[in-house]
PDB file of C-alpha atoms in Angstrom:
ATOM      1  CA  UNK A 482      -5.541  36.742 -26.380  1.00 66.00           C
ATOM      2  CA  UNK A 483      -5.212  38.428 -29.797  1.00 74.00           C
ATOM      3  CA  UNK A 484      -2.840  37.345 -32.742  1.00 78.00           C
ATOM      4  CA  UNK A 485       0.587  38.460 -31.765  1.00 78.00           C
ATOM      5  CA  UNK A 486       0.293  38.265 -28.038  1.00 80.00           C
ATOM      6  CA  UNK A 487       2.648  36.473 -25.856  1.00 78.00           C
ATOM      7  CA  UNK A 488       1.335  34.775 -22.924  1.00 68.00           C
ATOM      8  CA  UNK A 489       2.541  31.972 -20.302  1.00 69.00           C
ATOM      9  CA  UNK A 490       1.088  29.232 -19.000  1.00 60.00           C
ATOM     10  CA  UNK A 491       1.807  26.720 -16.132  1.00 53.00           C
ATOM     11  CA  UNK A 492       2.395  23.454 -17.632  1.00 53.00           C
ATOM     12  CA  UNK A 493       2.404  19.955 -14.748  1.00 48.00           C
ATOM     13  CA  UNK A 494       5.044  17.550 -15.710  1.00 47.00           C
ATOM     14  CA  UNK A 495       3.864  14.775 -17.506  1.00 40.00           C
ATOM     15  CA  UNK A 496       5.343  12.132 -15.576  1.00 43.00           C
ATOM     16  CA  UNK A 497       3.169  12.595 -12.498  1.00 46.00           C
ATOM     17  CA  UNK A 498       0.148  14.142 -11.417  1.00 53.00           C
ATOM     18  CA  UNK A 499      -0.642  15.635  -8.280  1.00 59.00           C
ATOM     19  CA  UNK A 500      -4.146  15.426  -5.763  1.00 67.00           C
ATOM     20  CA  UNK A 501      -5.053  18.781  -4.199  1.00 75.00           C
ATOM     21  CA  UNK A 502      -6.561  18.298  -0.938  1.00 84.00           C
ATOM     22  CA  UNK A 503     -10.035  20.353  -0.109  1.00 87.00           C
ATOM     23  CA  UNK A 504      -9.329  23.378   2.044  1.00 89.00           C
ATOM     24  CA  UNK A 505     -11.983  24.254   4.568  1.00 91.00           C
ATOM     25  CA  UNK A 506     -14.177  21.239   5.106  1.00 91.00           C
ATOM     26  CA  UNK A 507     -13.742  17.287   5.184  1.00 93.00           C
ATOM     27  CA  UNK A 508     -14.097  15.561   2.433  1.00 91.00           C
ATOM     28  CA  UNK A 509     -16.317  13.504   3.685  1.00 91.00           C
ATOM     29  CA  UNK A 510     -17.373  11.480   6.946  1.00 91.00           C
ATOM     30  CA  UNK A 511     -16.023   9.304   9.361  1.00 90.00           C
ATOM     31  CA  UNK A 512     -18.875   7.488   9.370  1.00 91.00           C
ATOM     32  CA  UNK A 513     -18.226   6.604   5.499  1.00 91.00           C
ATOM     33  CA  UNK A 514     -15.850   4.409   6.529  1.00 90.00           C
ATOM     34  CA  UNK A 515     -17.256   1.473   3.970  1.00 90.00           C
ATOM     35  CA  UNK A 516     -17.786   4.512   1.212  1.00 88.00           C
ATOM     36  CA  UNK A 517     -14.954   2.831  -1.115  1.00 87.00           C
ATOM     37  CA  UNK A 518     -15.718  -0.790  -0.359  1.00 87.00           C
ATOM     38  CA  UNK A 519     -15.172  -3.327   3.251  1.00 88.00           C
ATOM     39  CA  UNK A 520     -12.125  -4.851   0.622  1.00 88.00           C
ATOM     40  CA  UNK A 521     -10.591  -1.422  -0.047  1.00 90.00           C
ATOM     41  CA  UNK A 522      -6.931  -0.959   1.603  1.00 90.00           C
ATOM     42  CA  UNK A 523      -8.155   2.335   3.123  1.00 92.00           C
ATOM     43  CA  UNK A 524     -10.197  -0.109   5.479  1.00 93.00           C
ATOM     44  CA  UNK A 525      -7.887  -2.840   6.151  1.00 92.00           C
ATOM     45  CA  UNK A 526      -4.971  -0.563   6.876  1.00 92.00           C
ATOM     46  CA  UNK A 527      -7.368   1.399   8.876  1.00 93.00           C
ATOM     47  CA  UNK A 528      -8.846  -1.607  11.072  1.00 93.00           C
ATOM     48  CA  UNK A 529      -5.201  -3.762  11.080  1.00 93.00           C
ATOM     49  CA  UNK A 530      -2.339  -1.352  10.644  1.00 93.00           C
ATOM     50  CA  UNK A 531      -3.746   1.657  11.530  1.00 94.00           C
ATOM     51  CA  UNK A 532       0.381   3.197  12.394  1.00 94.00           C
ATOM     52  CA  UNK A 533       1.186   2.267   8.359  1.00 94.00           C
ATOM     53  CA  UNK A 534      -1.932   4.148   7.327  1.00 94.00           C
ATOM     54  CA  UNK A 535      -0.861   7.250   9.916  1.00 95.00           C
ATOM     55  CA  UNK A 536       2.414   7.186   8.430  1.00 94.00           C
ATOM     56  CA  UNK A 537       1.137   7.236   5.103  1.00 93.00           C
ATOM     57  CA  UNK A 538      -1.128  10.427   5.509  1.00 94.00           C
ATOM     58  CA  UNK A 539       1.912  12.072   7.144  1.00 93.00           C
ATOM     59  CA  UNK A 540       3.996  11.967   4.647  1.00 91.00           C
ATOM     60  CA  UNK A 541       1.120  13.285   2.043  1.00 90.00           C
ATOM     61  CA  UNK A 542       0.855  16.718   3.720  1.00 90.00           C
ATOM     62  CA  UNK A 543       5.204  16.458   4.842  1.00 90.00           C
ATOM     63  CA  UNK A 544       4.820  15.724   8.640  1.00 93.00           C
ATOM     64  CA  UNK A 545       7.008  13.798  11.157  1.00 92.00           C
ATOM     65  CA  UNK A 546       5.872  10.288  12.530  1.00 93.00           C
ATOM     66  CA  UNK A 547       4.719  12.051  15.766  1.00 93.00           C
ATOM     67  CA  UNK A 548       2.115  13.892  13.513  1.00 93.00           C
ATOM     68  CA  UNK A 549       4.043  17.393  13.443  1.00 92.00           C
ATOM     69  CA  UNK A 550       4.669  19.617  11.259  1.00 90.00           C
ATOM     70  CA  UNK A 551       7.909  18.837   9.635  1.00 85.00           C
ATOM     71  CA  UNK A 552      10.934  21.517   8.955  1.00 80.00           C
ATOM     72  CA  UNK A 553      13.432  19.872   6.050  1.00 73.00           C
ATOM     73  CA  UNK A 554      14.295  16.312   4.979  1.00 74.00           C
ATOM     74  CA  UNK A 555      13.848  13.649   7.599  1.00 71.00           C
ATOM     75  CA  UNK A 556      16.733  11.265   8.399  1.00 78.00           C
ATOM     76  CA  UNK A 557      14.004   8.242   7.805  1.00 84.00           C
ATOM     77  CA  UNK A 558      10.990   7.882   6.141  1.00 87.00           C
ATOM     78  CA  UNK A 559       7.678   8.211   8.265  1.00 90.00           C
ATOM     79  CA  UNK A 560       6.927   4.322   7.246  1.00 89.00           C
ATOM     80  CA  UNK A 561      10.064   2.565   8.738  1.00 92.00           C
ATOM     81  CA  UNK A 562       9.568   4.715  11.661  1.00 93.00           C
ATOM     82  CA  UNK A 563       6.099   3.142  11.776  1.00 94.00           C
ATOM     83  CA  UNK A 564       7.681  -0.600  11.040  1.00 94.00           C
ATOM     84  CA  UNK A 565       9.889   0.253  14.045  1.00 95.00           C
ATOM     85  CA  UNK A 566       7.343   0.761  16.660  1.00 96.00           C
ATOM     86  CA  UNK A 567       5.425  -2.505  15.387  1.00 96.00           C
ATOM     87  CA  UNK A 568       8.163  -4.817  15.242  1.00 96.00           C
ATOM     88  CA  UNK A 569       8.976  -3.376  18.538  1.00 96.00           C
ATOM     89  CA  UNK A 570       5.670  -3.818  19.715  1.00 96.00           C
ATOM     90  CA  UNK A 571       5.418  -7.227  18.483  1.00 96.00           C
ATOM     91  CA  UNK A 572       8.888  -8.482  19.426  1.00 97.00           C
ATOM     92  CA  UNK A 573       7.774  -7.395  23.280  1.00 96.00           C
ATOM     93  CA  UNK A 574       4.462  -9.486  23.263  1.00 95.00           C
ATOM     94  CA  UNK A 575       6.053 -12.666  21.887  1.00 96.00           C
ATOM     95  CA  UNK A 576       8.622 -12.122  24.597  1.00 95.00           C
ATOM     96  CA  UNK A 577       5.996 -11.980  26.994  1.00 93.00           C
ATOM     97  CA  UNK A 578       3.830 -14.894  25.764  1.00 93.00           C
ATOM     98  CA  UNK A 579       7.239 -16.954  25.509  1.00 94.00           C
ATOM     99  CA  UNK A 580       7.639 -16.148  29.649  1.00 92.00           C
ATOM    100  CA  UNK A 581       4.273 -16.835  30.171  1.00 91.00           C
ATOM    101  CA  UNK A 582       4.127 -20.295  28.362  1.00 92.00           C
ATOM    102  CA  UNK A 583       7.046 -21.263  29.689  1.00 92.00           C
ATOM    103  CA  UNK A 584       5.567 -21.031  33.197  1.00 90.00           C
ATOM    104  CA  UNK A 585       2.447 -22.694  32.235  1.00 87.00           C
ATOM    105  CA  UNK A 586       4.512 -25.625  30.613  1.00 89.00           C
ATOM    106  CA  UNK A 587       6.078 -25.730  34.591  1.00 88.00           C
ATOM    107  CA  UNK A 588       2.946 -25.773  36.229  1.00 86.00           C
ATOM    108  CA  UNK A 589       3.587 -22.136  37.886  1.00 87.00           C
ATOM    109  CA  UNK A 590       0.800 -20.014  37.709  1.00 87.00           C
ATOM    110  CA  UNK A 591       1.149 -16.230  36.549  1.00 84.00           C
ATOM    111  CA  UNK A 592       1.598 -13.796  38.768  1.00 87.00           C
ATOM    112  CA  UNK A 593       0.154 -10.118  38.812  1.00 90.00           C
ATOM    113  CA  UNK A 594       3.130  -8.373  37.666  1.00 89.00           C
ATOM    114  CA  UNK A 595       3.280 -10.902  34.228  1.00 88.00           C
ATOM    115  CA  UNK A 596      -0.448 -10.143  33.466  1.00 91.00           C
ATOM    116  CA  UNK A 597       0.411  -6.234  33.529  1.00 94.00           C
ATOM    117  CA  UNK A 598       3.149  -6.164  31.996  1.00 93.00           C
ATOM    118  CA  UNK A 599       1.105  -7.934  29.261  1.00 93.00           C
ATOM    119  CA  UNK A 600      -1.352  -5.277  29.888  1.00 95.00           C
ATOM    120  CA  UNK A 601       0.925  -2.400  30.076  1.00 96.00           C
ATOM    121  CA  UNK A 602       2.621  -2.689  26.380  1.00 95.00           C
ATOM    122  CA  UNK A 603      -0.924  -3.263  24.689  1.00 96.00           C
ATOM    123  CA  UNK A 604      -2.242  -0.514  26.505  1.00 96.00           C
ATOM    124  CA  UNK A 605       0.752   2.037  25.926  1.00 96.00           C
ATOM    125  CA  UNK A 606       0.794   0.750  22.099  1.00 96.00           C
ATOM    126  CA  UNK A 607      -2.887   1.667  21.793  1.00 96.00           C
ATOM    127  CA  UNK A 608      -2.505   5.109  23.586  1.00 96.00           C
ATOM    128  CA  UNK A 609       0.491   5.881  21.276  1.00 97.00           C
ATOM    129  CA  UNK A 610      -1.945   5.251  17.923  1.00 97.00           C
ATOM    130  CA  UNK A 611      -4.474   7.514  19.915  1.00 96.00           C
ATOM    131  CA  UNK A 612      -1.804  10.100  20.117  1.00 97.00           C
ATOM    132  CA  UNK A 613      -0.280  10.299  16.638  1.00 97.00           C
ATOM    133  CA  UNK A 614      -3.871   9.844  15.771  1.00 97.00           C
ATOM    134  CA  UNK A 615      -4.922  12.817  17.119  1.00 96.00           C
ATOM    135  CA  UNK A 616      -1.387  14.734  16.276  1.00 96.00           C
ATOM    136  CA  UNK A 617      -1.943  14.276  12.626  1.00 96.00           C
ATOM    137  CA  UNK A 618      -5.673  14.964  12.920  1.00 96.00           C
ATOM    138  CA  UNK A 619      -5.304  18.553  14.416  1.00 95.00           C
ATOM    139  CA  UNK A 620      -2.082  19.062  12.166  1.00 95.00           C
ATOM    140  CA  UNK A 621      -4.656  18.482   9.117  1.00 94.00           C
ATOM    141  CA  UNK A 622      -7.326  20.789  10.168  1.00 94.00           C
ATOM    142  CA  UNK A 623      -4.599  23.753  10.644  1.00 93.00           C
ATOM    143  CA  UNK A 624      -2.780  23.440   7.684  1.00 91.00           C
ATOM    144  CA  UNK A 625      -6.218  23.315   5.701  1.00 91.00           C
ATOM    145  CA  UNK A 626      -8.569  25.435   7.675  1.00 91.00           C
ATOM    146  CA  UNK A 627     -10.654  22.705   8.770  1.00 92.00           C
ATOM    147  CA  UNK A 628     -12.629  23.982  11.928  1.00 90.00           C
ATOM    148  CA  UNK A 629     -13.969  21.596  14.729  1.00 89.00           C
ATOM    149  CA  UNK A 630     -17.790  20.672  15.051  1.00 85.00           C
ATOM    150  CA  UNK A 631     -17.670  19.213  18.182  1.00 82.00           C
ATOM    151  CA  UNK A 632     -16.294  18.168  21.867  1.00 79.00           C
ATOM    152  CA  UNK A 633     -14.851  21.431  21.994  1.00 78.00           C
ATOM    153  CA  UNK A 634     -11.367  21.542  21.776  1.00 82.00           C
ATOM    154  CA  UNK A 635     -11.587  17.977  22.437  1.00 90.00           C
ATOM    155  CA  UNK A 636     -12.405  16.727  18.693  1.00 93.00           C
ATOM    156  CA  UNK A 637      -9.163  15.131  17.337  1.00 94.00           C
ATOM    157  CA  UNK A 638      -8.592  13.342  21.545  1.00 93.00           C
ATOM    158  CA  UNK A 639     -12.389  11.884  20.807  1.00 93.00           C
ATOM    159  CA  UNK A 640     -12.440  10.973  17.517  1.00 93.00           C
ATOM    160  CA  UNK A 641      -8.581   9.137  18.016  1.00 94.00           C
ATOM    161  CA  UNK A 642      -9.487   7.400  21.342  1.00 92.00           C
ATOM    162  CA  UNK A 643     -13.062   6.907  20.590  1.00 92.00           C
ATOM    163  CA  UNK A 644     -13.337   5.784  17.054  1.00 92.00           C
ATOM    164  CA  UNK A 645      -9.478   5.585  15.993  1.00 94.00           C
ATOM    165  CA  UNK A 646     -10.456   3.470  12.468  1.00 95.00           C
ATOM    166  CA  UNK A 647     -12.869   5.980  11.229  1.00 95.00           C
ATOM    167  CA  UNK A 648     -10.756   8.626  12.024  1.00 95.00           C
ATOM    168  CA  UNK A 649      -7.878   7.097  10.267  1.00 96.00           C
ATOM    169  CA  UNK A 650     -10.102   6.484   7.298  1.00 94.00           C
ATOM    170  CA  UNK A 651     -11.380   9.811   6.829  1.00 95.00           C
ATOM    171  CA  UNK A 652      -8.050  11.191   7.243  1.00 95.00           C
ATOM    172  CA  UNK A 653      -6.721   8.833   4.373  1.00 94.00           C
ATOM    173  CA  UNK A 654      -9.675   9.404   2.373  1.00 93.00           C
ATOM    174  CA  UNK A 655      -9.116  13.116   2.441  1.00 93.00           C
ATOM    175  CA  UNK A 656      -5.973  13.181   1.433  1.00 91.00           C
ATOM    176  CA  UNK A 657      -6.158  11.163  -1.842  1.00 89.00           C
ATOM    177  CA  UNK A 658      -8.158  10.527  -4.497  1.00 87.00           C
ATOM    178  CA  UNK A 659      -8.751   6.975  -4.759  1.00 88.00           C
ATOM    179  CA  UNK A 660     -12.030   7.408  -7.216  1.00 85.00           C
ATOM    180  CA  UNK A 661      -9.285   8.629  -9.394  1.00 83.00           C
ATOM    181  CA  UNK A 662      -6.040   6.552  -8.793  1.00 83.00           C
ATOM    182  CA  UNK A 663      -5.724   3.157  -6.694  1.00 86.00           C
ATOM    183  CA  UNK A 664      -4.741   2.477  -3.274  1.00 86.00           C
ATOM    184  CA  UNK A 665      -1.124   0.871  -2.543  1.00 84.00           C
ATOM    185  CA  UNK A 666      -1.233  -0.860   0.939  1.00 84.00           C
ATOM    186  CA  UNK A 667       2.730  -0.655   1.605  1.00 81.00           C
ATOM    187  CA  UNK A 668       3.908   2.356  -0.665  1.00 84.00           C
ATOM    188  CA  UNK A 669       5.139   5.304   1.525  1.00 86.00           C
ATOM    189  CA  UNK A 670       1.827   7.464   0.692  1.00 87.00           C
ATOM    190  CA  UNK A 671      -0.108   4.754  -0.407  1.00 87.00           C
ATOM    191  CA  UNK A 672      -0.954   5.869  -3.720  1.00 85.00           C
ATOM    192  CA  UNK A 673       1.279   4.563  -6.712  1.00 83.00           C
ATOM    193  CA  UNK A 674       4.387   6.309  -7.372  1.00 77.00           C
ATOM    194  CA  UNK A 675       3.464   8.440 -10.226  1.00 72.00           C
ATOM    195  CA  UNK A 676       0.689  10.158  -8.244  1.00 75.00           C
ATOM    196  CA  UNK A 677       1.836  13.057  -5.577  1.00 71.00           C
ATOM    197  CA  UNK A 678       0.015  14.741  -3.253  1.00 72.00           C
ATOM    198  CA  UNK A 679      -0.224  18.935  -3.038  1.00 67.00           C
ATOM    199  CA  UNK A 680       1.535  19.649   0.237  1.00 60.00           C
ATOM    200  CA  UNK A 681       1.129  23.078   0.418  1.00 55.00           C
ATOM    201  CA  UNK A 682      -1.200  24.282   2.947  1.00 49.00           C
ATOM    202  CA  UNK A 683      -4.441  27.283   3.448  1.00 46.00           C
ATOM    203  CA  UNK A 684      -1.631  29.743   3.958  1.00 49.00           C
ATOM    204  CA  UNK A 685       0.793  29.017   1.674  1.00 52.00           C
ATOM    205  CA  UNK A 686      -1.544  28.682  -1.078  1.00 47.00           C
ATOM    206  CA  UNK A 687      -3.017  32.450  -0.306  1.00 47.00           C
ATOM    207  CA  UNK A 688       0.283  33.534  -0.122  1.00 47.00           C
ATOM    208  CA  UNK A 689       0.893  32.301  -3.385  1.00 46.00           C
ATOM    209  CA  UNK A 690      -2.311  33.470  -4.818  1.00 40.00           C
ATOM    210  CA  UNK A 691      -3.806  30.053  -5.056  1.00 37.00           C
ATOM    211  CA  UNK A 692      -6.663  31.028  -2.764  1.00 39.00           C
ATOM    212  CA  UNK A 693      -9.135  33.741  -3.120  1.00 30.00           C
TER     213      UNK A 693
END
């Protein structure tokens, strides 16, 4: 630039900042799962509310509570959808436990179909996780070129069913900068409010000549 010259120059509001998420390869690995500390959020949301940690990452990189990509504004927010199915969940077992007490306060043993329907809603709740686990998971590695290393095309199924908190971690981990900026355990991205997350994916950025 010489004395005269006019030039422009793309200027981030002041009032937030924004985390651009690394294209191409993870961050780092599931097995890091203690890399920010056993106290850090990242863990206990990972290892105790793994859905509010899903919903979290989904609405970092703007996708449904089902883990897909999302088209527009959603009627509610990915976290209250994830509140939903736990306070469903939850409601159901202390139903159950209620029945179930209330027989053993009788003296009337349980029968088979009590002890799987027990079963059933633990075991459905858990397979659900797995699922949006492994919806998000393969959502993330196509919007940001992220190629699978191993199982085949069976990755994001293993590493949800097989290893669900690590996966959630690394997932969470990826998508934020928490060297930089501190975790928030109930926030809708879990990262304070000032702090946003770059949504746009591989494509769009080369499209926009972001990428060369």
């Amino acid at each position: 630039i010489q004395q005269g010259e006019t030039f422009t120059c793309y200027m981030r509001e002041l009032d937030s900042v924004a985390i651009d998420i690394p294209v191409g390869y993870w961050k780092d690995s599931p097995w890091d799962f203690c890399k920010l500390g056993c106290c850090h959020p990242v863990v206990w949301n990972a290892v105790f509310c793994p859905l509010i940690a899903l919903g979290q990452i989904q609405t970092r990189i703007n996708l449904d509570f089902l883990g897909r990509p999302r088209f527009g504004d959603a009627p509610v927010s990915n976290r209250f959808m994830m509140l939903s199915v736990i306070l469903f969940w939850g409601m159901t077992n202390v139903g159950l436990f209620a029945v179930c007490n209330l027989k053993w306060s009788h003296g009337i043993e349980l029968s088979l179909p009590d002890i799987c329907a027990i079963a059933l809603i633990n075991v459905a709740m858990f397979g659900f996780i797995a699922f949006v686990t492994q919806s998000t998971r393969s959502s993330l590695r196509d919007n940001f070129m992220i190629r699978e290393e191993r199982c085949f095309d069976l990755e994001d199924l293993c590493c949800a069913a097989l290893c669900l908190p690590c996966t959630v971690g690394q997932m969470n981990r990826h998508t934020a900068n928490y060297e930089a900026y501190e975790a928030v355990c109930c926030s809708k991205t879990g990262l304070p409010n000032d702090v946003r997350v770059n949504q746009a994916s591989y494509r769009d950025r080369e499209a926009d000549g972001y990428v060369v």
